Amino acid sequence: MQESGDYPGPSPDDYANVTALNTAFIRATLDLKGPQCGRLAAAPFLLFSLREHEPEWWEDALAEGRQGDLIDPGEILGVEMHSLQIAALSFLWQLGRRNPYAVRIVSGATITWSERLVHLPLITLLYRVGARRDLVQSRLENVPGVSVRLLHDGISADQHIRRSAHLAALQTLLTRSGVENYARLPAAACRMSGVMRVVDKKL
């Protein structure tokens, strides 16, 4: 893992996965269709949180021997939400192994959180938290500086307004991280603007 120099941002494939996860989340939670759904889904970060900044929750969820709430995933969460959680955990786990700095960009997570995830075998992680009803938290509800901006300017037909809203929301997400993040991650060094231009051009 690189510790200095120019850190790679998320790749085009990473952003494609973020968009796919966002699309699944919107379809499962919002009555938003057509172009507006696509515009919101193209935000360069996940529109939902996996409680990345709640270490106590994760300490409990990953406790040795815990089996999570695995009774019947479809019965507990609904098929869509259960599939979303499994896919999101798997995506961030593999991304954390390859590029934890990119995890920070797309989820606002700390490096410590990424390390906690990748320390476990993927199957163990999914077994313990994949069906937790309290895992996913929407960033589109009651998140100052993020929710209103995304649901208004973030779905604008004007590409410049939309991109500005997405970037402002991302900046808010990143600056909310604790001091620990900044001691370990020079976020400004991550290359991401080029990829975001590519994503924008698709809409």
Rosetta silent file (secondary structure, phi, psi, omega in degrees, C-alpha in Angstrom):
SEQUENCE: MQESGDYPGPSPDDYANVTALNTAFIRATLDLKGPQCGRLAAAPFLLFSLREHEPEWWEDALAEGRQGDLIDPGEILGVEMHSLQIAALSFLWQLGRRNPYAVRIVSGATITWSERLVHLPLITLLYRVGARRDLVQSRLENVPGVSVRLLHDGISADQHIRRSAHLAALQTLLTRSGVENYARLPAAACRMSGVMRVVDKKL
SCORE:     score description
SCORE:     0.000 S_00000001
   1 L     0.000  135.733  178.427    0.000    0.000    0.000 S_00000001
   2 L   -71.241  142.786  178.448    1.267    3.466   -0.864 S_00000001
   3 L  -116.677   -7.657  178.642    1.968    5.756    2.064 S_00000001
   4 L  -154.546  169.877  177.426    3.009    8.891    0.211 S_00000001
   5 L    93.423 -152.537 -174.531    2.903   10.542   -3.172 S_00000001
   6 L   -93.121  106.959 -176.218   -0.005   10.676   -5.597 S_00000001
   7 L   -81.573  136.700  179.351   -2.799    8.395   -4.390 S_00000001
   8 E   -72.880  137.567  173.283   -5.112    6.889   -7.010 S_00000001
   9 L   -83.699 -175.023  177.333   -8.734    7.837   -6.799 S_00000001
  10 L   -60.358  146.949  179.945  -11.575    5.464   -7.647 S_00000001
  11 L   -84.379  167.698  174.472  -11.351    3.914  -11.103 S_00000001
  12 H   -55.571  -38.083  177.527  -14.057    4.163  -13.790 S_00000001
  13 H   -65.402  -37.225  177.718  -15.151    0.637  -12.832 S_00000001
  14 H   -62.367  -44.817  179.397  -15.398    1.697   -9.172 S_00000001
  15 H   -66.196  -34.036  176.454  -17.651    4.604  -10.122 S_00000001
  16 H   -62.853  -38.971  177.123  -19.750    2.293  -12.288 S_00000001
  17 H   -68.191  -38.872  176.751  -20.299    0.103   -9.219 S_00000001
  18 H   -60.822  -45.753  179.425  -21.187    3.134   -7.097 S_00000001
  19 H   -61.953  -41.709  179.164  -23.781    4.169   -9.686 S_00000001
  20 H   -64.176  -42.438  178.405  -25.220    0.649   -9.800 S_00000001
  21 H   -65.966  -41.585  177.972  -25.479    0.497   -6.009 S_00000001
  22 H   -62.760  -40.230  178.918  -27.047    3.956   -5.885 S_00000001
  23 H   -61.937  -43.902  178.575  -29.572    2.940   -8.534 S_00000001
  24 H   -63.570  -39.789  179.497  -30.547   -0.137   -6.511 S_00000001
  25 H   -65.480  -44.539  179.095  -30.863    1.981   -3.363 S_00000001
  26 H   -60.481  -45.708 -178.426  -33.074    4.571   -5.092 S_00000001
  27 H   -64.187  -30.447 -178.110  -35.337    1.880   -6.520 S_00000001
  28 H   -83.845  -20.169 -170.310  -35.683    0.249   -3.106 S_00000001
  29 H  -127.167  -19.339 -174.793  -36.342    3.427   -1.123 S_00000001
  30 L  -125.303  153.608  173.503  -37.552    6.310   -3.341 S_00000001
  31 L   -96.188   70.606 -176.618  -40.307    6.961   -5.834 S_00000001
  32 L  -132.344  122.117 -174.174  -37.909    8.414   -8.365 S_00000001
  33 L  -130.655  174.341  174.417  -37.817    7.196  -11.936 S_00000001
  34 H    64.613 -148.070 -176.689  -36.485    8.039  -15.368 S_00000001
  35 H   -57.459  -36.252 -178.870  -33.764   10.645  -15.898 S_00000001
  36 H   -62.962  -38.435  177.013  -33.983   11.957  -12.335 S_00000001
  37 H   -61.716  -46.064 -179.379  -33.130    8.521  -10.956 S_00000001
  38 H   -64.467  -38.693 -179.671  -30.102    8.295  -13.226 S_00000001
  39 H   -66.368  -43.166  179.333  -28.905   11.782  -12.354 S_00000001
  40 H   -68.539  -40.843 -179.104  -29.089   11.172   -8.626 S_00000001
  41 H   -62.359  -25.144 -177.605  -27.523    7.709   -8.916 S_00000001
  42 L   -79.661    3.456  173.648  -24.532    9.260  -10.702 S_00000001
  43 L   -55.062  139.576 -173.186  -23.398   11.069   -7.540 S_00000001
  44 L   -79.944   27.838  177.250  -19.720   10.103   -7.088 S_00000001
  45 L  -155.137  164.280 -179.305  -20.336    8.536   -3.689 S_00000001
  46 L   -69.697  134.170 -179.345  -22.785    6.128   -2.099 S_00000001
  47 L   -79.189    1.550  178.527  -26.149    7.690   -1.304 S_00000001
  48 E  -135.108  156.417  179.001  -26.353    5.518    1.788 S_00000001
  49 E  -108.024  149.701  170.486  -24.085    4.857    4.730 S_00000001
  50 L  -105.652   36.493  177.646  -23.071    1.552    6.280 S_00000001
  51 L    58.209   42.343 -175.222  -22.606    3.308    9.625 S_00000001
  52 L   -61.018  -24.886 -176.792  -18.927    3.908    8.837 S_00000001
  53 L  -107.164   27.213  178.393  -18.539    6.402   11.686 S_00000001
  54 L  -123.973   75.828 -176.122  -20.153    4.297   14.412 S_00000001
  55 H   -59.425  -31.524  179.979  -17.348    2.132   15.801 S_00000001
  56 H   -66.044  -39.663  178.913  -19.469    0.939   18.731 S_00000001
  57 H   -61.805  -45.852 -178.874  -22.097   -0.428   16.346 S_00000001
  58 H   -68.690  -33.409  177.095  -19.447   -2.299   14.364 S_00000001
  59 H   -60.079  -42.899  179.289  -17.764   -3.557   17.525 S_00000001
  60 H   -71.352  -44.096 -176.229  -21.021   -5.191   18.515 S_00000001
  61 H   -63.900  -33.976 -176.722  -21.923   -6.377   15.015 S_00000001
  62 L   -98.511   10.895 -179.362  -18.566   -8.056   14.467 S_00000001
  63 L   -55.157  140.898 -178.791  -18.290   -9.535   17.947 S_00000001
  64 L   -54.304  128.649  176.507  -16.804  -13.029   17.936 S_00000001
  65 L    89.866  -11.549 -179.863  -19.484  -15.658   17.550 S_00000001
  66 L   -69.676  139.927 -177.798  -22.230  -13.261   16.511 S_00000001
  67 L  -111.795    6.304  179.383  -24.378  -14.651   13.720 S_00000001
  68 L    69.059 -158.463 -177.505  -26.329  -11.515   12.852 S_00000001
  69 L  -107.214   35.693 -173.864  -30.032  -11.660   12.112 S_00000001
  70 L   -76.437   86.905  173.112  -29.826  -14.399    9.500 S_00000001
  71 L  -107.484  -68.182  173.344  -33.226  -16.013    9.706 S_00000001
  72 L  -144.667  101.549 -175.757  -34.748  -15.296    6.302 S_00000001
  73 H   -51.638  -41.410  179.764  -33.169  -12.294    4.538 S_00000001
  74 H   -64.060  -36.218 -179.485  -36.181  -11.764    2.317 S_00000001
  75 H   -72.925  -36.200 -176.712  -38.483  -11.788    5.332 S_00000001
  76 H   -76.535  -51.442 -170.010  -36.317   -9.432    7.364 S_00000001
  77 H  -110.762  -21.450 -165.151  -35.286   -6.836    4.790 S_00000001
  78 L    90.983  146.779 -174.647  -37.017   -7.574    1.556 S_00000001
  79 H   -60.085  -42.343 -176.419  -35.075   -9.067   -1.296 S_00000001
  80 H   -61.935  -47.911 -176.958  -33.982   -5.708   -2.737 S_00000001
  81 H   -70.293  -37.023  178.364  -32.486   -4.334    0.462 S_00000001
  82 H   -64.488  -43.291  178.220  -30.824   -7.591    1.403 S_00000001
  83 H   -62.828  -40.110  178.587  -29.228   -7.846   -2.040 S_00000001
  84 H   -61.480  -45.186 -178.380  -28.113   -4.217   -1.797 S_00000001
  85 H   -64.395  -43.060  178.742  -26.441   -4.762    1.569 S_00000001
  86 H   -62.683  -44.413 -178.703  -24.595   -7.860    0.414 S_00000001
  87 H   -65.825  -42.402 -178.461  -23.458   -6.103   -2.762 S_00000001
  88 H   -66.360  -44.505  178.359  -22.360   -2.930   -0.924 S_00000001
  89 H   -62.176  -42.929 -179.502  -20.413   -4.821    1.728 S_00000001
  90 H   -64.740  -42.698  179.672  -18.733   -6.967   -0.928 S_00000001
  91 H   -62.551  -48.867 -177.714  -17.841   -3.935   -3.047 S_00000001
  92 H   -70.121  -30.660  177.747  -16.331   -1.954   -0.172 S_00000001
  93 H   -65.436  -49.446 -178.946  -14.519   -5.023    1.167 S_00000001
  94 H   -70.049  -34.334  178.084  -12.764   -5.728   -2.136 S_00000001
  95 H   -68.268  -36.815  178.132  -12.134   -2.020   -2.752 S_00000001
  96 H   -64.853  -33.693  176.935  -10.653   -1.693    0.736 S_00000001
  97 H   -71.078  -32.628 -176.692   -8.217   -4.490    0.004 S_00000001
  98 H   -91.468  -38.702 -174.054   -7.185   -2.859   -3.254 S_00000001
  99 L  -160.097   83.182 -178.131   -7.427    0.853   -2.485 S_00000001
 100 H   -62.537  -22.798  177.992   -8.683    2.018    0.941 S_00000001
 101 H   -68.494  -33.773  176.274   -8.227    5.631   -0.144 S_00000001
 102 H   -69.330  -33.387  176.261  -10.897    5.101   -2.794 S_00000001
 103 H   -59.016  -41.000  179.376  -13.212    3.712   -0.095 S_00000001
 104 H   -61.916  -42.460 -178.333  -12.905    7.048    1.670 S_00000001
 105 H   -64.474  -42.681 -173.619  -13.871    8.952   -1.475 S_00000001
 106 H   -87.667  -14.399 -178.051  -16.974    6.877   -2.241 S_00000001
 107 H  -133.642  -10.085 -177.292  -18.225    6.383    1.328 S_00000001
 108 L    74.938   11.273 -175.739  -16.482    8.893    3.601 S_00000001
 109 L   -75.012  154.692  173.931  -15.173    5.988    5.669 S_00000001
 110 L   -78.107  158.784  174.589  -12.040    6.116    7.770 S_00000001
 111 H   -62.917  -35.627  178.576   -9.012    4.011    6.895 S_00000001
 112 H   -60.125  -40.416  179.765   -9.516    2.318   10.273 S_00000001
 113 H   -65.068  -43.740  178.527  -13.019    1.260    9.215 S_00000001
 114 H   -60.473  -42.803 -179.947  -11.720   -0.176    5.946 S_00000001
 115 H   -62.668  -36.901  178.794   -9.012   -2.085    7.804 S_00000001
 116 H   -63.636  -42.274  179.766  -11.611   -3.542   10.155 S_00000001
 117 H   -64.361  -51.622 -172.444  -13.643   -4.833    7.221 S_00000001
 118 H   -74.231  -12.360  176.571  -10.801   -6.373    5.234 S_00000001
 119 L   -65.808  -25.987 -178.588   -9.340   -8.007    8.344 S_00000001
 120 L   -95.738  148.780  168.505  -12.221  -10.493    8.138 S_00000001
 121 L   -60.673  145.209 -176.511  -12.842  -13.059    5.418 S_00000001
 122 H   -56.878  -42.231 -177.108  -15.665  -11.770    3.225 S_00000001
 123 H   -62.955  -33.622  177.429  -17.968  -14.666    4.053 S_00000001
 124 H   -68.685  -43.491  178.023  -17.587  -13.926    7.780 S_00000001
 125 H   -58.672  -47.797 -178.817  -18.381  -10.251    7.248 S_00000001
 126 H   -65.947  -36.571 -178.934  -21.500  -11.055    5.251 S_00000001
 127 H   -65.901  -37.367 -175.121  -22.596  -13.699    7.742 S_00000001
 128 H   -84.087  -33.608 -174.649  -22.362  -11.329   10.695 S_00000001
 129 H  -127.961   -6.415 -173.518  -23.817   -8.115    9.279 S_00000001
 130 L   -60.014  -27.153 -177.967  -25.239   -8.797    5.808 S_00000001
 131 L  -112.120   13.193  178.312  -28.833   -9.141    7.032 S_00000001
 132 L   -64.746  126.411 -179.201  -28.782   -6.556    9.835 S_00000001
 133 L   -69.005  -20.089 -175.764  -31.921   -4.442    9.582 S_00000001
 134 L  -105.569   21.362 -177.093  -30.102   -1.431   11.028 S_00000001
 135 L   -80.050  -54.741 -174.269  -27.074   -1.461    8.698 S_00000001
 136 L   -81.084  130.994  176.601  -28.031    0.885    5.855 S_00000001
 137 E  -124.778  127.705 -177.553  -28.631    4.558    6.667 S_00000001
 138 E   -73.459  138.548  171.540  -29.825    6.948    3.962 S_00000001
 139 L   -88.861    0.825 -177.368  -27.800   10.085    3.222 S_00000001
 140 L   -96.334    4.150 -179.133  -30.929   11.553    1.628 S_00000001
 141 L  -128.721  119.241  171.447  -32.734   12.097    4.920 S_00000001
 142 L    55.454   38.503  174.424  -31.848   14.696    7.539 S_00000001
 143 L  -112.117  103.110 -176.445  -28.167   15.019    6.660 S_00000001
 144 L   -54.113  133.725  177.325  -27.282   18.740    6.833 S_00000001
 145 L    81.771   -4.323 -177.107  -25.543   19.995    3.726 S_00000001
 146 L  -124.386  -57.398 -170.036  -26.254   16.803    1.800 S_00000001
 147 H   -57.477  -57.533 -176.772  -29.897   15.684    1.683 S_00000001
 148 H   -62.404  -41.960 -178.721  -31.644   18.827    0.393 S_00000001
 149 H   -60.970  -43.339 -178.028  -28.841   19.618   -2.038 S_00000001
 150 H   -69.152  -39.597 -175.389  -28.934   16.134   -3.584 S_00000001
 151 H   -81.747   -5.439  176.197  -32.715   15.930   -3.906 S_00000001
 152 L  -114.562  -84.528 -179.563  -32.967   19.338   -5.549 S_00000001
 153 H   -63.626  -27.149 -177.148  -29.920   20.531   -7.494 S_00000001
 154 H   -68.848  -11.276  176.992  -28.531   16.979   -7.510 S_00000001
 155 H  -118.286   14.709 -179.970  -31.239   15.866   -9.960 S_00000001
 156 L   -62.443  147.477  175.157  -31.200   19.005  -12.119 S_00000001
 157 L   -72.986  -17.948  178.373  -31.229   18.597  -15.891 S_00000001
 158 L   -80.618  115.772 -175.706  -28.443   21.184  -16.000 S_00000001
 159 H   -59.236  -38.325 -177.494  -25.186   19.223  -15.864 S_00000001
 160 H   -68.444  -42.071  177.206  -23.229   22.071  -14.269 S_00000001
 161 H   -64.084  -44.506 -178.403  -25.777   22.584  -11.473 S_00000001
 162 H   -63.257  -46.468 -178.111  -25.994   18.840  -10.897 S_00000001
 163 H   -65.364  -38.956  177.967  -22.235   18.316  -10.814 S_00000001
 164 H   -62.380  -41.344  178.959  -21.767   21.282   -8.470 S_00000001
 165 H   -65.471  -42.008  179.479  -24.369   19.843   -6.083 S_00000001
 166 H   -63.225  -43.801 -179.159  -22.739   16.405   -6.162 S_00000001
 167 H   -67.545  -39.667  178.927  -19.289   17.846   -5.467 S_00000001
 168 H   -64.643  -40.108  177.754  -20.550   20.075   -2.649 S_00000001
 169 H   -65.733  -40.146  177.643  -22.288   17.096   -1.035 S_00000001
 170 H   -62.910  -42.639  178.945  -19.117   15.029   -1.409 S_00000001
 171 H   -61.047  -42.043  177.332  -17.051   17.770    0.214 S_00000001
 172 H   -61.605  -43.195  179.681  -19.472   17.872    3.144 S_00000001
 173 H   -60.077  -45.114 -176.829  -19.268   14.091    3.459 S_00000001
 174 H   -71.381  -39.407 -176.970  -15.461   14.102    3.503 S_00000001
 175 H   -74.035  -11.180  177.013  -15.021   17.040    5.877 S_00000001
 176 L   -79.971  -12.817 -178.900  -17.260   15.347    8.435 S_00000001
 177 L   -67.043  156.029 -176.951  -14.687   12.630    8.983 S_00000001
 178 L   -72.787  170.350 -179.903  -12.639   12.733   12.146 S_00000001
 179 H   -58.325  -30.640 -179.059   -9.121   14.079   12.576 S_00000001
 180 H   -56.500  -38.827 -179.647   -7.850   10.507   12.372 S_00000001
 181 H   -59.404  -46.679 -172.455   -8.725   10.422    8.679 S_00000001
 182 H   -73.579  -23.509  176.880   -6.682   13.435    7.799 S_00000001
 183 H   -70.985  -23.976 -174.056   -3.672   12.232    9.744 S_00000001
 184 H  -112.957  -13.375 -174.669   -3.596    9.114    7.580 S_00000001
 185 L  -135.874  110.148  172.614   -5.047   10.194    4.255 S_00000001
 186 L   -77.228   81.682 -171.250   -4.003   13.176    2.121 S_00000001
 187 H   -59.989  -30.853 -177.685   -7.387   13.213    0.380 S_00000001
 188 H   -64.401  -18.355 -177.754   -6.483   16.148   -1.828 S_00000001
 189 H   -82.594  -10.437 -177.505   -3.887   13.966   -3.532 S_00000001
 190 L   -72.908  133.270  178.071   -6.456   11.517   -4.872 S_00000001
 191 E   -86.609  116.787 -179.274   -7.030   11.784   -8.615 S_00000001
 192 L  -143.984  -18.481 -173.097  -10.768   11.800   -9.302 S_00000001
 193 H   -62.453  -39.170 -179.356  -11.867   14.801  -11.383 S_00000001
 194 H   -61.623  -43.779 -179.692  -11.181   13.119  -14.720 S_00000001
 195 H   -65.477  -38.662 -179.446  -13.282   10.088  -13.877 S_00000001
 196 H   -65.125  -33.455  176.650  -16.135   12.277  -12.652 S_00000001
 197 H   -64.559  -38.522  178.234  -16.181   14.099  -15.993 S_00000001
 198 H   -63.354  -43.749  179.064  -16.564   10.728  -17.714 S_00000001
 199 H   -61.719  -44.420 -179.232  -19.507    9.813  -15.456 S_00000001
 200 H   -59.641  -38.163 -175.478  -21.191   13.158  -16.104 S_00000001
 201 H   -67.016  -16.851 -178.799  -20.985   12.761  -19.857 S_00000001
 202 L   -78.409  -12.707 -173.006  -23.086    9.597  -19.698 S_00000001
 203 L  -107.570    0.000    0.000  -26.164   11.511  -18.484 S_00000001
